[in-house]
DNA sequence: CTCGCCTGTCTAGCGATGCTAGAATCGAAT
DNA sequence: ATTCGATTCTAGCATCGCTAGACAGGCGAG
């Protein structure tokens, strides 16, 4: 059965290629430029091959989103681990989150703006999404304060970061003033 | 020149009809259902008529967004005027904002999610957009706290509301828990 | 080694999209 | 009543996501 194994390996490899190419194209020229024709041309296969891996364009977006969620969790945990004390951890987490959104706008869109057909905050929510939320909760739970549910606090803090990330990228907030915003948010929201 | 005046009036009337119909259709079936063909059919004109009023679909979305910005400003000011004291004003403002987003999802999308071709936070930003921000600033300036720029504070507070609105509508946050989130946000961010 | 089948891929095309050129029609002014 | 300009419509383009059916190449059986 070695032949089938090789085929399976090649198939998995091609699937990774599709997702990586879609992500690359989206970061270069925006998601509007990610058409099934262009994507197929870039991976040097015809369009129907895409549909043998994914149900449609939505699922490809979803795959990029999952990849991004895992990377976001890593970035957030790394920033938290590099800081001393609860306040520094939360500030580092906030900077890492906003930095990720700024550096990977297309991936961030796939995660939170576009319809990737993913279930959020439900039983069948996929692991990377739950884990990204867990990564936030780990550091934010330290500064929730008494009488407040850490989950609720994390949701509110996350929503604030999400709003900042979104409005910044829409040109609403000048990117050079990120730091005072983070300071204000952490000073007021976090209980240290 | 009465004839030309009448024509101009009728033209303006038809433009209002286009915007109102686009908004209605978007609220009923989502923006994806707002195609130029369907829109043209509903207003009982052919597609090219749309392009004699707007450069394209983007501008129609932008027109709906402007309408929404004006209504949002009214809603926020009304909520603030109905409350006694800075804290109650800010809490009312927050509820009014989230309520507007929940009741007019398509309009909210046109304002902040979709590309309506509008300039934000620039010199040529249109009046309704500036005014909506001003409406927030009026109440939030009262609770900014010392040593913080009211504009910066308003932006951060607004970003938090925007994040909550967005994530709530994406099914990420259960809508029935809006109240504790608002309370938490106001308690922590506002200095009373 | 050869043959037939089956898996996998491609060509071609469908309906729908945003948008536009040019024909056709309507109405105002002479 | 007629002409002419403005307005509206018909028809069509390129592109989109997606799919049916033709085609081919490599696999296992003899």
Short mmCIF file of C-alpha atoms (C1' of nucleotides) in Angstrom, two decimals:
data_model
loop_
_atom_site.label_atom_id
_atom_site.label_comp_id
_atom_site.label_asym_id
_atom_site.label_seq_id
_atom_site.Cartn_x
_atom_site.Cartn_y
_atom_site.Cartn_z
CA UNK A 1 0.00 0.00 0.00
CA UNK A 2 2.98 2.31 -0.38
CA UNK A 3 1.62 3.74 -3.58
CA UNK A 4 -1.54 4.97 -1.91
CA UNK A 5 0.50 6.43 0.91
CA UNK A 6 2.62 8.38 -1.53
CA UNK A 7 -0.49 9.67 -3.28
CA UNK A 8 -1.99 10.72 0.01
CA UNK A 9 1.23 12.54 0.89
CA UNK A 10 1.28 14.34 -2.42
CA UNK A 11 -2.36 15.27 -2.01
CA UNK A 12 -1.73 16.74 1.43
CA UNK A 13 1.26 18.60 0.06
CA UNK A 14 -0.85 20.10 -2.71
CA UNK A 15 -3.49 21.14 -0.22
CA UNK A 16 -0.85 23.02 1.76
CA UNK A 17 0.27 24.63 -1.49
CA UNK A 18 -3.26 25.82 -2.19
CA UNK A 19 -3.67 27.39 1.23
CA UNK A 20 -0.21 28.98 1.17
CA UNK A 21 -0.76 30.37 -2.31
CA UNK A 22 -4.18 31.75 -1.43
CA UNK A 23 -2.70 33.44 1.61
CA UNK A 24 0.22 34.86 -0.34
CA UNK A 25 -2.03 36.17 -3.08
CA UNK A 26 -4.41 37.70 -0.54
CA UNK A 27 -1.59 39.47 1.29
CA UNK A 28 -0.14 40.74 -1.97
CA UNK A 29 -3.27 41.96 -3.74
CA UNK A 30 -6.18 41.55 -1.33
CA UNK A 31 -8.83 38.86 -1.09
CA UNK A 32 -10.72 40.25 -4.08
CA UNK A 33 -7.79 39.20 -6.24
CA UNK A 34 -7.99 35.63 -4.95
CA UNK A 35 -10.20 34.15 -7.67
CA UNK A 36 -10.39 30.46 -8.35
CA UNK A 37 -8.87 31.03 -11.78
CA UNK A 38 -5.86 32.96 -10.56
CA UNK A 39 -5.35 30.57 -7.68
CA UNK A 40 -5.50 27.58 -10.01
CA UNK A 41 -3.04 29.18 -12.37
CA UNK A 42 -0.57 29.91 -9.59
CA UNK A 43 -0.55 26.34 -8.30
CA UNK A 44 -0.33 25.16 -11.92
CA UNK A 45 -3.48 23.06 -11.83
CA UNK A 46 -6.93 23.64 -13.26
CA UNK A 47 -9.80 25.05 -11.23
CA UNK A 48 -11.62 21.78 -10.54
CA UNK A 49 -8.60 20.57 -8.57
CA UNK A 50 -9.39 23.21 -5.96
CA UNK A 51 -12.83 21.70 -5.54
CA UNK A 52 -11.41 18.26 -4.92
CA UNK A 53 -9.76 19.70 -1.80
CA UNK A 54 -12.29 22.29 -0.66
CA UNK A 55 -16.02 22.69 -1.08
CA UNK A 56 -15.49 26.18 -2.40
CA UNK A 57 -13.74 29.47 -1.93
CA UNK A 58 -15.21 29.89 1.55
CA UNK A 59 -13.46 26.79 2.79
CA UNK A 60 -10.15 28.01 1.42
CA UNK A 61 -10.60 31.24 3.34
CA UNK A 62 -11.45 29.15 6.38
CA UNK A 63 -8.24 27.16 6.01
CA UNK A 64 -6.19 30.33 5.92
CA UNK A 65 -8.07 31.55 8.98
CA UNK A 66 -7.26 28.41 10.94
CA UNK A 67 -3.59 28.75 10.06
CA UNK A 68 -3.73 32.35 11.21
CA UNK A 69 -5.44 31.48 14.48
CA UNK A 70 -2.63 29.09 15.37
CA UNK A 71 0.01 31.70 14.58
CA UNK A 72 -1.86 34.35 16.52
CA UNK A 73 -1.95 32.09 19.57
CA UNK A 74 1.79 31.49 19.29
CA UNK A 75 2.52 35.21 18.94
CA UNK A 76 0.36 36.11 21.92
CA UNK A 77 1.87 33.44 24.16
CA UNK A 78 5.39 34.39 23.15
CA UNK A 79 4.79 38.03 24.01
CA UNK A 80 3.27 37.11 27.36
CA UNK A 81 6.13 34.77 28.20
CA UNK A 82 8.72 37.44 27.43
CA UNK A 83 7.30 39.91 29.94
CA UNK A 84 7.59 40.13 33.71
CA UNK A 85 4.53 40.80 35.79
CA UNK A 86 0.83 40.79 34.92
CA UNK A 87 0.70 44.33 33.59
CA UNK A 88 3.66 43.93 31.27
CA UNK A 89 2.23 40.63 30.09
CA UNK A 90 -1.09 42.19 29.16
CA UNK A 91 0.58 45.17 27.45
CA UNK A 92 2.82 42.80 25.50
CA UNK A 93 -0.17 40.68 24.56
CA UNK A 94 -2.01 43.72 23.27
CA UNK A 95 0.96 44.88 21.21
CA UNK A 96 1.50 41.39 19.81
CA UNK A 97 -2.17 41.13 18.84
CA UNK A 98 -2.24 44.48 17.06
CA UNK A 99 1.10 43.76 15.45
CA UNK A 100 -0.18 40.47 14.08
CA UNK A 101 -3.24 42.16 12.62
CA UNK A 102 -1.10 44.88 11.03
CA UNK A 103 1.47 42.47 9.58
CA UNK A 104 -1.04 39.94 8.28
CA UNK A 105 -4.06 41.94 7.22
CA UNK A 106 -5.40 39.34 4.83
CA UNK A 107 -5.10 36.57 7.39
CA UNK A 108 -6.77 38.76 9.99
CA UNK A 109 -9.59 39.42 7.54
CA UNK A 110 -9.98 35.71 6.90
CA UNK A 111 -10.26 35.18 10.65
CA UNK A 112 -12.65 37.90 11.68
CA UNK A 113 -14.05 39.81 8.72
CA UNK A 114 -14.72 37.37 5.92
CA UNK A 115 -17.02 34.41 5.90
CA UNK A 116 -14.81 31.37 6.14
CA UNK A 117 -17.69 29.12 7.11
CA UNK A 118 -16.19 28.60 10.56
CA UNK A 119 -18.18 28.12 13.73
CA UNK A 120 -17.22 30.40 16.61
CA UNK A 121 -17.84 29.88 20.30
CA UNK A 122 -19.79 26.70 19.79
CA UNK A 123 -19.33 23.05 20.51
CA UNK A 124 -18.03 22.28 17.05
CA UNK A 125 -15.63 25.22 17.02
CA UNK A 126 -12.30 23.99 15.77
CA UNK A 127 -9.37 23.67 18.11
CA UNK A 128 -7.15 26.48 16.79
CA UNK A 129 -9.91 29.01 17.32
CA UNK A 130 -10.59 27.87 20.86
CA UNK A 131 -6.88 27.84 21.56
CA UNK A 132 -6.37 31.40 20.33
CA UNK A 133 -9.03 32.54 22.75
CA UNK A 134 -7.41 30.43 25.47
CA UNK A 135 -4.08 32.15 24.81
CA UNK A 136 -5.71 35.49 25.50
CA UNK A 137 -7.49 34.17 28.58
CA UNK A 138 -4.27 32.88 30.13
CA UNK A 139 -2.80 36.34 30.54
CA UNK A 140 -5.99 38.32 30.87
CA UNK A 141 -7.29 36.09 33.65
CA UNK A 142 -4.55 37.52 35.84
CA UNK A 143 -5.89 41.06 35.58
CA UNK A 144 -9.64 40.46 35.48
CA UNK A 145 -10.29 41.89 38.93
CA UNK A 146 -12.68 40.68 41.61
CA UNK A 147 -16.31 39.94 40.93
CA UNK A 148 -15.88 39.69 37.17
CA UNK A 149 -15.90 36.53 35.11
CA UNK A 150 -12.52 36.07 33.37
CA UNK A 151 -14.27 34.87 30.22
CA UNK A 152 -16.39 37.99 30.09
CA UNK A 153 -13.37 40.19 30.75
CA UNK A 154 -11.39 38.46 28.02
CA UNK A 155 -14.21 38.96 25.56
CA UNK A 156 -14.43 42.67 26.29
CA UNK A 157 -10.67 43.15 26.15
CA UNK A 158 -10.47 41.16 22.94
CA UNK A 159 -13.31 43.17 21.43
CA UNK A 160 -11.39 46.35 22.20
CA UNK A 161 -8.27 45.03 20.50
CA UNK A 162 -10.34 43.87 17.56
CA UNK A 163 -11.91 47.29 17.22
CA UNK A 164 -8.53 49.00 17.35
CA UNK A 165 -7.08 46.61 14.79
CA UNK A 166 -10.02 47.03 12.43
CA UNK A 167 -10.27 50.80 12.63
CA UNK A 168 -6.53 51.24 12.34
CA UNK A 169 -6.37 49.25 9.17
CA UNK A 170 -9.36 51.09 7.72
CA UNK A 171 -7.26 54.25 7.98
CA UNK A 172 -9.40 55.51 10.80
CA UNK A 173 -6.62 55.64 13.39
CA UNK A 174 -3.08 56.70 12.50
CA UNK A 175 -0.81 53.68 12.99
CA UNK A 176 1.94 55.67 14.68
CA UNK A 177 -0.24 56.30 17.74
CA UNK A 178 -0.73 52.68 18.61
CA UNK A 179 1.37 52.84 21.74
CA UNK A 180 -0.64 55.45 23.69
CA UNK A 181 -3.83 53.59 22.81
CA UNK A 182 -2.45 50.35 24.17
CA UNK A 183 -1.27 52.12 27.32
CA UNK A 184 -4.67 53.68 27.86
CA UNK A 185 -6.49 50.42 27.28
CA UNK A 186 -4.26 48.43 29.62
CA UNK A 187 -4.21 51.14 32.30
CA UNK A 188 -7.96 51.34 32.46
CA UNK A 189 -9.15 47.81 31.75
CA UNK A 190 -6.56 45.71 33.58
CA UNK A 191 -6.70 45.42 37.37
CA UNK A 192 -3.16 44.96 38.65
CA UNK B 1 -36.83 77.34 -15.81
CA UNK B 2 -39.56 75.57 -13.89
CA UNK B 3 -39.26 72.53 -16.06
CA UNK B 4 -35.64 72.00 -15.21
CA UNK B 5 -36.43 72.47 -11.55
CA UNK B 6 -39.08 69.80 -11.70
CA UNK B 7 -36.68 67.43 -13.43
CA UNK B 8 -34.06 68.09 -10.83
CA UNK B 9 -36.58 67.42 -8.08
CA UNK B 10 -37.63 64.17 -9.68
CA UNK B 11 -34.02 63.17 -10.10
CA UNK B 12 -33.28 63.80 -6.43
CA UNK B 13 -36.39 61.87 -5.51
CA UNK B 14 -35.26 58.91 -7.59
CA UNK B 15 -31.85 59.03 -5.98
CA UNK B 16 -33.45 58.81 -2.55
CA UNK B 17 -35.50 55.89 -3.84
CA UNK B 18 -32.35 54.07 -4.95
CA UNK B 19 -30.63 54.51 -1.59
CA UNK B 20 -33.72 53.56 0.39
CA UNK B 21 -34.32 50.49 -1.75
CA UNK B 22 -30.70 49.38 -1.49
CA UNK B 23 -30.86 49.75 2.27
CA UNK B 24 -34.15 47.88 2.51
CA UNK B 25 -32.89 45.06 0.33
CA UNK B 26 -29.65 44.83 2.29
CA UNK B 27 -31.47 44.64 5.63
CA UNK B 28 -33.86 42.03 4.29
CA UNK B 29 -31.47 39.71 2.48
CA UNK B 30 -27.95 40.98 3.12
CA UNK B 31 -25.63 43.04 0.95
CA UNK B 32 -24.81 40.06 -1.26
CA UNK B 33 -28.39 40.16 -2.50
CA UNK B 34 -28.06 43.81 -3.48
CA UNK B 35 -27.10 43.37 -7.11
CA UNK B 36 -27.47 46.08 -9.69
CA UNK B 37 -30.05 43.99 -11.53
CA UNK B 38 -32.24 43.35 -8.50
CA UNK B 39 -31.93 46.95 -7.39
CA UNK B 40 -32.85 48.22 -10.85
CA UNK B 41 -35.84 45.92 -10.98
CA UNK B 42 -37.11 47.09 -7.59
CA UNK B 43 -36.97 50.75 -8.49
CA UNK B 44 -38.55 49.90 -11.85
CA UNK B 45 -35.75 51.33 -13.95
CA UNK B 46 -33.00 49.69 -15.94
CA UNK B 47 -29.48 49.21 -14.60
CA UNK B 48 -27.80 52.11 -16.43
CA UNK B 49 -30.04 54.53 -14.53
CA UNK B 50 -28.17 53.58 -11.37
CA UNK B 51 -24.94 54.65 -13.00
CA UNK B 52 -26.35 58.05 -13.88
CA UNK B 53 -26.68 58.66 -10.13
CA UNK B 54 -23.70 56.78 -8.73
CA UNK B 55 -20.33 55.76 -10.12
CA UNK B 56 -20.99 52.20 -9.09
CA UNK B 57 -22.18 49.90 -6.37
CA UNK B 58 -19.56 51.22 -3.97
CA UNK B 59 -21.04 54.69 -4.05
CA UNK B 60 -24.48 53.32 -3.33
CA UNK B 61 -23.11 51.57 -0.26
CA UNK B 62 -21.43 54.84 0.67
CA UNK B 63 -24.73 56.71 0.40
CA UNK B 64 -26.40 54.22 2.75
CA UNK B 65 -23.45 54.62 5.11
CA UNK B 66 -23.84 58.39 5.23
CA UNK B 67 -27.53 58.04 5.98
CA UNK B 68 -26.66 55.61 8.76
CA UNK B 69 -24.00 57.90 10.22
CA UNK B 70 -26.55 60.68 10.59
CA UNK B 71 -29.03 58.37 12.30
CA UNK B 72 -26.34 56.97 14.57
CA UNK B 73 -25.42 60.48 15.67
CA UNK B 74 -29.05 61.24 16.45
CA UNK B 75 -29.48 58.01 18.42
CA UNK B 76 -26.32 58.61 20.45
CA UNK B 77 -27.21 62.21 21.26
CA UNK B 78 -30.76 61.25 22.24
CA UNK B 79 -29.51 58.59 24.62
CA UNK B 80 -27.02 60.97 26.18
CA UNK B 81 -29.63 63.71 26.59
CA UNK B 82 -32.03 61.33 28.32
CA UNK B 83 -29.57 60.42 31.08
CA UNK B 84 -28.52 62.27 34.23
CA UNK B 85 -24.86 62.51 35.09
CA UNK B 86 -21.73 61.62 33.13
CA UNK B 87 -21.71 57.94 33.94
CA UNK B 88 -25.32 57.38 32.98
CA UNK B 89 -24.75 59.36 29.80
CA UNK B 90 -21.84 57.18 28.77
CA UNK B 91 -23.67 53.98 29.61
CA UNK B 92 -26.67 55.16 27.64
CA UNK B 93 -24.46 56.11 24.74
CA UNK B 94 -22.89 52.67 24.72
CA UNK B 95 -26.26 50.93 24.78
CA UNK B 96 -27.60 53.17 22.04
CA UNK B 97 -24.56 52.47 19.86
CA UNK B 98 -24.79 48.69 20.25
CA UNK B 99 -28.54 48.83 19.81
CA UNK B 100 -28.16 50.73 16.55
CA UNK B 101 -25.66 48.17 15.26
CA UNK B 102 -27.95 45.30 16.22
CA UNK B 103 -31.08 46.83 14.72
CA UNK B 104 -29.46 48.02 11.49
CA UNK B 105 -26.83 45.40 10.69
CA UNK B 106 -26.68 46.18 6.98
CA UNK B 107 -26.33 49.89 7.59
CA UNK B 108 -23.65 49.24 10.19
CA UNK B 109 -21.82 47.06 7.67
CA UNK B 110 -22.03 49.79 5.07
CA UNK B 111 -20.52 52.19 7.58
CA UNK B 112 -17.66 50.19 8.99
CA UNK B 113 -17.22 46.84 7.27
CA UNK B 114 -17.80 47.31 3.59
CA UNK B 115 -15.95 49.52 1.20
CA UNK B 116 -18.20 52.46 0.50
CA UNK B 117 -15.38 54.51 -0.94
CA UNK B 118 -15.63 56.98 1.93
CA UNK B 119 -12.72 58.86 3.44
CA UNK B 120 -12.42 58.61 7.20
CA UNK B 121 -10.57 60.92 9.54
CA UNK B 122 -9.25 63.10 6.76
CA UNK B 123 -9.77 66.59 5.52
CA UNK B 124 -12.28 65.53 2.91
CA UNK B 125 -14.23 63.34 5.30
CA UNK B 126 -17.91 64.08 4.83
CA UNK B 127 -19.85 65.94 7.46
CA UNK B 128 -22.11 63.12 8.71
CA UNK B 129 -19.09 60.98 9.54
CA UNK B 130 -17.34 63.75 11.41
CA UNK B 131 -20.56 64.56 13.22
CA UNK B 132 -21.11 60.98 14.35
CA UNK B 133 -17.66 61.02 15.90
CA UNK B 134 -18.42 64.39 17.44
CA UNK B 135 -21.58 62.98 19.01
CA UNK B 136 -19.49 60.35 20.76
CA UNK B 137 -16.90 62.91 21.79
CA UNK B 138 -19.48 65.18 23.42
CA UNK B 139 -20.35 62.66 26.09
CA UNK B 140 -17.06 60.82 26.29
CA UNK B 141 -15.09 64.01 26.78
CA UNK B 142 -16.73 64.28 30.20
CA UNK B 143 -15.22 61.03 31.43
CA UNK B 144 -11.83 61.06 29.71
CA UNK B 145 -9.87 61.64 32.90
CA UNK B 146 -6.82 63.80 33.48
CA UNK B 147 -3.77 63.70 31.27
CA UNK B 148 -5.51 61.95 28.40
CA UNK B 149 -6.54 63.50 25.12
CA UNK B 150 -10.34 63.32 24.73
CA UNK B 151 -9.95 62.46 21.06
CA UNK B 152 -7.70 59.55 21.87
CA UNK B 153 -10.04 58.38 24.60
CA UNK B 154 -13.03 58.59 22.28
CA UNK B 155 -11.23 56.56 19.67
CA UNK B 156 -10.38 53.82 22.13
CA UNK B 157 -13.88 53.75 23.60
CA UNK B 158 -15.40 53.72 20.15
CA UNK B 159 -13.08 50.91 19.06
CA UNK B 160 -14.25 48.87 22.02
CA UNK B 161 -17.89 49.41 21.11
CA UNK B 162 -17.14 48.59 17.49
CA UNK B 163 -15.44 45.36 18.51
CA UNK B 164 -18.36 44.37 20.71
CA UNK B 165 -20.86 45.17 17.97
CA UNK B 166 -18.92 43.24 15.36
CA UNK B 167 -18.23 40.16 17.42
CA UNK B 168 -21.76 40.06 18.77
CA UNK B 169 -23.25 40.03 15.31
CA UNK B 170 -20.78 37.39 14.14
CA UNK B 171 -22.30 35.10 16.78
CA UNK B 172 -19.17 35.32 18.84
CA UNK B 173 -20.82 36.91 21.87
CA UNK B 174 -24.31 35.94 23.03
CA UNK B 175 -26.57 38.99 22.59
CA UNK B 176 -28.31 38.50 25.92
CA UNK B 177 -25.12 39.36 27.84
CA UNK B 178 -24.75 42.82 26.38
CA UNK B 179 -25.60 44.56 29.63
CA UNK B 180 -22.77 43.18 31.81
CA UNK B 181 -20.30 43.94 29.02
CA UNK B 182 -21.45 47.53 28.81
CA UNK B 183 -21.26 47.83 32.58
CA UNK B 184 -17.73 46.44 32.64
CA UNK B 185 -16.59 48.68 29.82
CA UNK B 186 -18.06 51.83 31.33
CA UNK B 187 -16.88 50.99 34.86
CA UNK B 188 -13.31 50.50 33.76
CA UNK B 189 -12.83 52.98 30.93
CA UNK B 190 -14.81 55.98 32.12
CA UNK B 191 -13.39 58.23 34.83
CA UNK B 192 -16.29 59.68 36.82
"C1'" DC C 1 4.61 -7.58 -20.81
"C1'" DT C 2 -0.01 -6.39 -22.10
"C1'" DC C 3 -4.53 -5.03 -21.35
"C1'" DG C 4 -8.59 -2.99 -19.23
"C1'" DC C 5 -10.24 -0.25 -15.71
"C1'" DC C 6 -10.42 3.38 -12.52
"C1'" DT C 7 -8.72 7.33 -10.43
"C1'" DG C 8 -7.63 11.81 -11.23
"C1'" DT C 9 -7.33 15.86 -14.28
"C1'" DC C 10 -8.71 19.01 -17.80
"C1'" DT C 11 -11.65 21.42 -21.27
"C1'" DA C 12 -15.66 23.68 -21.81
"C1'" DG C 13 -19.57 25.82 -20.27
"C1'" DC C 14 -23.53 27.56 -17.04
"C1'" DG C 15 -25.73 31.25 -14.64
"C1'" DA C 16 -24.78 35.49 -12.32
"C1'" DT C 17 -22.03 39.58 -11.35
"C1'" DG C 18 -20.59 44.87 -12.16
"C1'" DC C 19 -20.48 47.84 -15.68
"C1'" DT C 20 -20.97 50.19 -20.52
"C1'" DA C 21 -21.64 51.27 -25.61
"C1'" DG C 22 -24.87 52.42 -28.80
"C1'" DA C 23 -29.70 52.26 -30.24
"C1'" DA C 24 -34.11 54.06 -29.35
"C1'" DT C 25 -37.39 57.03 -27.34
"C1'" DC C 26 -39.22 60.87 -25.08
"C1'" DG C 27 -40.10 65.68 -24.37
"C1'" DA C 28 -38.98 70.63 -24.63
"C1'" DA C 29 -38.33 74.58 -27.51
"C1'" DT C 30 -38.78 76.72 -31.84
"C1'" DA D 1 -45.60 70.25 -36.22
"C1'" DT D 2 -40.81 69.37 -36.26
"C1'" DT D 3 -36.31 69.15 -34.81
"C1'" DC D 4 -32.87 68.19 -31.62
"C1'" DG D 5 -30.94 67.24 -27.21
"C1'" DA D 6 -31.41 64.69 -23.07
"C1'" DT D 7 -32.76 60.44 -21.11
"C1'" DT D 8 -33.56 55.64 -20.88
"C1'" DC D 9 -33.30 51.02 -22.56
"C1'" DT D 10 -31.55 46.85 -24.98
"C1'" DA D 11 -27.83 44.13 -25.53
"C1'" DG D 12 -23.45 42.77 -24.57
"C1'" DC D 13 -18.52 42.38 -22.40
"C1'" DA D 14 -15.32 40.42 -19.18
"C1'" DT D 15 -15.13 38.09 -15.05
"C1'" DC D 16 -16.85 35.53 -11.13
"C1'" DG D 17 -17.78 30.74 -8.49
"C1'" DC D 18 -18.74 26.35 -9.67
"C1'" DT D 19 -19.63 21.79 -12.35
"C1'" DA D 20 -20.57 18.20 -16.00
"C1'" DG D 21 -18.54 15.25 -19.00
"C1'" DA D 22 -14.59 14.10 -21.92
"C1'" DC D 23 -10.03 12.46 -21.56
"C1'" DA D 24 -5.69 10.33 -20.11
"C1'" DG D 25 -2.30 8.06 -17.45
"C1'" DG D 26 -0.91 4.76 -14.07
"C1'" DC D 27 -2.41 0.86 -11.41
"C1'" DG D 28 -3.37 -4.16 -10.71
"C1'" DA D 29 -4.61 -8.68 -12.99
"C1'" DG D 30 -3.50 -12.19 -16.14
#
